[in-house]
Short mmCIF file of C-alpha atoms in Angstrom, two decimals:
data_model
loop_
_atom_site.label_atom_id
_atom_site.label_comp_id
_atom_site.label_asym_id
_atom_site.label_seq_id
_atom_site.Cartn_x
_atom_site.Cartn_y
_atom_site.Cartn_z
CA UNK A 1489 99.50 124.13 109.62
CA UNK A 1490 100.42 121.18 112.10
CA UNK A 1491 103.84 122.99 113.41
CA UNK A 1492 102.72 123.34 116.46
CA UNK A 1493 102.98 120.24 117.08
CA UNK A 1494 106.51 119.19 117.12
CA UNK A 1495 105.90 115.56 118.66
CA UNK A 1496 104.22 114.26 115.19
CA UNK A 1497 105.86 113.22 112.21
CA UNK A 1498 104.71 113.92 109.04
CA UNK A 1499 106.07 111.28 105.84
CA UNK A 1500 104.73 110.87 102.40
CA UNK A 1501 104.02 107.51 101.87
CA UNK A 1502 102.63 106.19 98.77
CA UNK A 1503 100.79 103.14 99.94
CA UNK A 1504 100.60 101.27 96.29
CA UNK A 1505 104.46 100.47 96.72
CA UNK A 1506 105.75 98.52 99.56
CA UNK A 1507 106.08 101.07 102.40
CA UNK A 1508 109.54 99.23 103.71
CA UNK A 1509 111.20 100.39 100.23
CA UNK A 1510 110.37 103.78 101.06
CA UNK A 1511 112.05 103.45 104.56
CA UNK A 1512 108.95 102.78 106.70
CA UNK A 1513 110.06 100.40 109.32
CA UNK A 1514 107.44 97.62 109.55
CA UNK A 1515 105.63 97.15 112.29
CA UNK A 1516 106.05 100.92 114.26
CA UNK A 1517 103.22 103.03 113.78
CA UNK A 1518 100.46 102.78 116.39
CA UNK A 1519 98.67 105.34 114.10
CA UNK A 1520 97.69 105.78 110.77
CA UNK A 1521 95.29 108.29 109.16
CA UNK A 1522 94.35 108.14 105.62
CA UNK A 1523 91.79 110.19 104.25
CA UNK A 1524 90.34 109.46 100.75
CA UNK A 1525 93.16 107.28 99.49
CA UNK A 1526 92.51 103.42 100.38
CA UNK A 1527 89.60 103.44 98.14
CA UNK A 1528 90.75 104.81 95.25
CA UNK A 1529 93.94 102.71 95.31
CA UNK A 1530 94.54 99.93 92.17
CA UNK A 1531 94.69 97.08 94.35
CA UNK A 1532 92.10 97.21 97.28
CA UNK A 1533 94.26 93.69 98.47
CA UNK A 1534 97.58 94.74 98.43
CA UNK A 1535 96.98 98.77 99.83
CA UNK A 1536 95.95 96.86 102.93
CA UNK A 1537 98.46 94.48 102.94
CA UNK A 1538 100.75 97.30 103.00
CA UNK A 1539 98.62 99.24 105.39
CA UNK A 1540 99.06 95.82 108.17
CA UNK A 1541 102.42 95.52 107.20
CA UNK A 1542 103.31 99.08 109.30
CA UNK A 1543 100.90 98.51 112.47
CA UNK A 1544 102.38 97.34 115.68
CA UNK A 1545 99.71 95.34 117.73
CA UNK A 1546 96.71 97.06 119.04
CA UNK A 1547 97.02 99.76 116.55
CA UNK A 1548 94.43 102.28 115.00
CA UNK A 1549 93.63 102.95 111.57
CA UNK A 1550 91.58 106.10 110.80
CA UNK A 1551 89.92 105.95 107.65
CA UNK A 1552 88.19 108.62 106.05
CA UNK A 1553 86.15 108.27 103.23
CA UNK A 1554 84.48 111.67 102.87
CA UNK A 1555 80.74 110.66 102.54
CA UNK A 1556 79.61 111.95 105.97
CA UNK A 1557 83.09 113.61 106.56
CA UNK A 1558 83.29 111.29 109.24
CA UNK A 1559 86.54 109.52 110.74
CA UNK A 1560 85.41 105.33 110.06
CA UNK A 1561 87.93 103.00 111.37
CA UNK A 1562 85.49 100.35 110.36
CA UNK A 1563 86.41 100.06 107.07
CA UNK A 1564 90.09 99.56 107.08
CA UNK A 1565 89.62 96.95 110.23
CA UNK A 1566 87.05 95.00 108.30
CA UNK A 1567 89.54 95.14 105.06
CA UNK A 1568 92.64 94.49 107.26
CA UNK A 1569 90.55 90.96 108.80
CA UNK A 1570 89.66 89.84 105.64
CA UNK A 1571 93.00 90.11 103.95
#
């Protein structure tokens, strides 16, 4: 579906383990899109934890929820701040 874009990268991450053991470098993604996973993780704490532990400064963090089937980076910004 997304071939036609050969510039992205597409990895399955599972973000309940430490992305690092999977082979994520930390700190290298300026973007990250998750749609309706953070929720629905065990631990709220440490899926953001792992979630900060792959942005690079001034990154984004899209964060779909499904409710209005709207993009809200809102949530994962307000999670990342209080963590």
């Amino acid at each position: 579906k997304f071939t036609r874009y050969p510039f992205v990268e597409y990895e399955v991450l599972d973000i309940e383990k430490d992305p690092a053991a999977q082979g994520f470098a930390p700190h290298a993604f300026d973007l990250i899109i998750a749609s309706l996973v953070l929720h629905a993780t065990e631990n709220l704490h440490t899926t953001v934890r792992h979630v900060r532990s792959l942005w690079i400064a001034g990154a984004v963090a899209l964060n779909e929820r499904g409710a209005r089937r709207a993009i809200s980076p809102a949530f994962t910004a307000r999670a990342a701040a209080s963590a």
